[in-house]
Coordinates of C-alpha atoms and ligand atoms in Angstrom, one line a residue:
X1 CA 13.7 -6.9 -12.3
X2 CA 10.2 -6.4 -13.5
X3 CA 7.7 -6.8 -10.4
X4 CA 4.3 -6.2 -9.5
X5 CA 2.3 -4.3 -6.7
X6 CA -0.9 -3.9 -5.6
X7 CA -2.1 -0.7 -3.9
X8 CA -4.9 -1.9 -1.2
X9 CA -7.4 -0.1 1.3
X10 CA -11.0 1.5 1.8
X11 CA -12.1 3.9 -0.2
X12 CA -11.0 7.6 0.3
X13 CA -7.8 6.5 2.3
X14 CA -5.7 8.4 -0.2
X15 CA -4.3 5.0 -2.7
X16 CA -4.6 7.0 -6.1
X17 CA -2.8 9.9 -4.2
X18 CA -0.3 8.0 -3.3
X19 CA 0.4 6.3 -7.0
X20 CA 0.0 9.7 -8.4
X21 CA 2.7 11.1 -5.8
X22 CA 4.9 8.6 -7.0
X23 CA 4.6 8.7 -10.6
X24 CA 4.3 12.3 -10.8
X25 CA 5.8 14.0 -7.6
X26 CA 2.7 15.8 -7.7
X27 CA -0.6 16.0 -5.1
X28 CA -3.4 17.2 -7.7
X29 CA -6.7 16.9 -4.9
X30 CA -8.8 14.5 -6.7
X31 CA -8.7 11.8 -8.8
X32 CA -11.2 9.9 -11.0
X33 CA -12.6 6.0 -10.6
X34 CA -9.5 5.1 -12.9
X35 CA -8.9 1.4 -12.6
X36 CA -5.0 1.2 -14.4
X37 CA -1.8 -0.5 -13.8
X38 CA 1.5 2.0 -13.9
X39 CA 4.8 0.9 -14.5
X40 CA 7.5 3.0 -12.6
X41 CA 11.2 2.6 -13.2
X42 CA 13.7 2.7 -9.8
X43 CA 16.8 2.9 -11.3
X44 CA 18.1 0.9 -14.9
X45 CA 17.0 -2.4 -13.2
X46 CA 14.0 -2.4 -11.5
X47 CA 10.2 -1.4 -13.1
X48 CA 7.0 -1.3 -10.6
X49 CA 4.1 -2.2 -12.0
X50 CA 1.3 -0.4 -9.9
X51 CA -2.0 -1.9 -9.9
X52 CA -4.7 0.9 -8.3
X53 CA -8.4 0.4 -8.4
X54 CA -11.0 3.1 -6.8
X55 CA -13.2 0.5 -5.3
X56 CA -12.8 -0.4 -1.8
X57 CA -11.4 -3.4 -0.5
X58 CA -13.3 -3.8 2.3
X59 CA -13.8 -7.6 1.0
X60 CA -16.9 -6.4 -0.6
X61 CA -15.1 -6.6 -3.6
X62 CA -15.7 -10.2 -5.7
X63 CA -14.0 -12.2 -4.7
X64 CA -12.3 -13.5 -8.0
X65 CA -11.1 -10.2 -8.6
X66 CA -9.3 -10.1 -5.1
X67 CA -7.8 -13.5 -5.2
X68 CA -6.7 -12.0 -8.6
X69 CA -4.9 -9.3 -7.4
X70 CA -3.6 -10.8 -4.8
X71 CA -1.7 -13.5 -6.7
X72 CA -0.8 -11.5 -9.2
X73 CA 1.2 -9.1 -6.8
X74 CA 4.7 -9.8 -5.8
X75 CA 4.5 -6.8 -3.2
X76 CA 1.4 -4.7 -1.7
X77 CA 1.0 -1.3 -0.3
X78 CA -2.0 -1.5 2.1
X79 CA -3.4 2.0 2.9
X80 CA -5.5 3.7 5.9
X81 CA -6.4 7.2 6.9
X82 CA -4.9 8.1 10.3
X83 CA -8.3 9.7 11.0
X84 CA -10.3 6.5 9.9
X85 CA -10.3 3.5 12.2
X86 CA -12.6 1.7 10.4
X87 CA -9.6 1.7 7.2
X88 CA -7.1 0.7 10.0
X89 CA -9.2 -2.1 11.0
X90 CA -9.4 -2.8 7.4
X91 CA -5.9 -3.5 6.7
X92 CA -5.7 -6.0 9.4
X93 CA -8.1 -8.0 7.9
X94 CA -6.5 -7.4 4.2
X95 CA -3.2 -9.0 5.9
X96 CA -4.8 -12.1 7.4
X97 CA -6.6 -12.3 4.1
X98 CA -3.6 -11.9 1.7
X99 CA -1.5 -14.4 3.5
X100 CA -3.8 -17.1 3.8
X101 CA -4.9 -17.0 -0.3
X102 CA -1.1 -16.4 -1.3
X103 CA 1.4 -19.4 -1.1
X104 CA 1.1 -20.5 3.0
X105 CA 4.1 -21.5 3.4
X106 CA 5.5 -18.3 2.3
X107 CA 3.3 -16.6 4.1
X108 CA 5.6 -15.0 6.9
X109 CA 8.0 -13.4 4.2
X110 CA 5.0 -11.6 1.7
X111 CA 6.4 -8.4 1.3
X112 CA 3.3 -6.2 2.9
X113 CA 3.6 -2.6 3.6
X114 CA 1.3 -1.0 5.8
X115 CA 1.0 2.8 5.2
X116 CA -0.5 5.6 7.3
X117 CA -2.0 7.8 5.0
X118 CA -2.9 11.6 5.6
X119 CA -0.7 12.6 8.8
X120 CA -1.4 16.3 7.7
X121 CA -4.7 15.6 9.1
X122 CA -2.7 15.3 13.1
X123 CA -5.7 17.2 14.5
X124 CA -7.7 14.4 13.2
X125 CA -6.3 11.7 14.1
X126 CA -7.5 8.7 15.5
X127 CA -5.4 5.7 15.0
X128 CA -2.1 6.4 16.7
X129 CA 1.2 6.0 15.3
X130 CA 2.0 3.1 17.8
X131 CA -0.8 1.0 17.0
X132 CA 0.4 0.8 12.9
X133 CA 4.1 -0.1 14.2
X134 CA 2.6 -2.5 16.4
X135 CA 0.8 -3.9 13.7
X136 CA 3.4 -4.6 11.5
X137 CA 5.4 -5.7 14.6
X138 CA 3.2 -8.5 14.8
X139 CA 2.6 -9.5 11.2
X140 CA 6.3 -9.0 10.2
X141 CA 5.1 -6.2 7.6
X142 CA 7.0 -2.6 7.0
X143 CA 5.5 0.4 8.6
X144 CA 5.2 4.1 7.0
X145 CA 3.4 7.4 8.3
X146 CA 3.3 9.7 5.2
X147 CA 0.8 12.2 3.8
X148 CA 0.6 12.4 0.0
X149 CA -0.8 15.7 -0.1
X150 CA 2.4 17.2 1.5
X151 CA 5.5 15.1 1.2
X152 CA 6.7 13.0 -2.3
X153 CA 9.5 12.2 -0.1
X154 CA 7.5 9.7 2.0
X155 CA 5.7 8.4 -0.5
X156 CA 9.0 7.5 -2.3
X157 CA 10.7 5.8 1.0
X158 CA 7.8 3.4 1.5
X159 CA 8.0 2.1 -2.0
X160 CA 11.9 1.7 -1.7
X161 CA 11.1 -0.3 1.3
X162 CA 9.2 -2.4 -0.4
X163 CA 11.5 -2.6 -3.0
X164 CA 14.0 -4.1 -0.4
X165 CA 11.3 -6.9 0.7
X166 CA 10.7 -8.1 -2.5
X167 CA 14.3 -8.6 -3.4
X168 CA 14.7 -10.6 -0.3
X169 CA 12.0 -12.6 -0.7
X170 CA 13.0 -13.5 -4.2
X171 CA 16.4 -14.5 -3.1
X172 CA 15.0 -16.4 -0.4
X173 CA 12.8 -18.6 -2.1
Ligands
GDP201 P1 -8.7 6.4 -2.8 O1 -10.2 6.2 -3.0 O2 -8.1 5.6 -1.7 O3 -7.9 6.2 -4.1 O4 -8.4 7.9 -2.3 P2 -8.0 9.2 -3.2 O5 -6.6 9.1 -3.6 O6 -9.0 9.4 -4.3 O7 -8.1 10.3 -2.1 C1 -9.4 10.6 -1.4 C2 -9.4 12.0 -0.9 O8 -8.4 12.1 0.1 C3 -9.1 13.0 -2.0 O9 -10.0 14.2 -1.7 C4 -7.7 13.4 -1.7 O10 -7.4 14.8 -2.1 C5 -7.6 13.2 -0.2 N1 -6.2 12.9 0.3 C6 -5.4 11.9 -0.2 N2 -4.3 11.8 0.4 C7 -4.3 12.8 1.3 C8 -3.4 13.3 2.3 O11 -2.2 12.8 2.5 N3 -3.8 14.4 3.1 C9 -5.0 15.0 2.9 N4 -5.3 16.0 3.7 N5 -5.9 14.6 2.0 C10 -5.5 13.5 1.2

């Protein structure tokens, strides 16, 4: 199964750490404006392709290229900071936005993940962990805490969960 994901959030919130976690098992510190997709095998059967852009998606991005990405995804990974409210806040309105352009009548089964980026930064924080599984609670999205700059192992679970959603929601349909 070949499918595709898009790697959401405000600027700075850690998305090309996270991709570059994944692909490479490796934190490196910073990271360019490379706008690419990546292709990532999970197994013999499955390949990710990982669409990351460096501009925010704050919905100040055009708005072709959103509705784009959006229906070209089968799967997204939206990102926030724990230490930035204004990213968390963000990603609430990237899921009411995502559902309503995608299919409607799918809407309650697109495979969202919402991810807490940076929980190194504890002594930082200021979006608790409760209000991200609360989040997802109410938009029937999976919920992750992980910090790219310290754990791969994190990083790897959320994109197996993911994984999982979009195989349900292909059999489903
Ligand atoms: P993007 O704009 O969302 O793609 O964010 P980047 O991946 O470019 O990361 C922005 C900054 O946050 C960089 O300086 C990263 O080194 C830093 N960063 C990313 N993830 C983490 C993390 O888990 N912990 C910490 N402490 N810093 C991180």
């Amino acid at each position: 199964m070949d499918a595709n994901v898009v790697i959401m959030g405000t600027e700075s919130v850690g998305k090309s750490a996270i991709t570059v976690r994944l692909l490479t098992r490796r934190f490196i510190g910073e990271y360019g404006d490379i706008e690419s997709i990546y292709g990532h095998s999970f197994g013999r059967e499955f390949t990710l392709n990982i669409w990351d852009s460096p501009y925010s998606e704050d919905l100040s991005v055009e708005t072709s290229l959103f509705e784009k990405k959006v229906q070209w995804a089968d799967g997204y990974v939206l990102v926030y900071s724990i230490c930035d409210r204004a990213s968390f806040n963000s990603v609430s309105r990237l899921i009411q936005t995502i559902k309503s352009t995608k299919d409607y009548l799918s809407a309650d089964k697109v495979p969202i993940v919402i991810v807490g980026n940076k929980r190194d930064l504890h002594h930082r924080r200021t979006v608790l962990s409760e209000e991200g599984r609360l989040l997802a609670l109410n938009t029937d999205c999976l919920f992750y805490e992980v910090s790219a700059a310290e754990n791969y192992h994190s990083v790897l679970m959320l994109f197996h969960g993911l994984l999982d959603r979009m195989k349900d929601a292909k059999l489903t349909s």
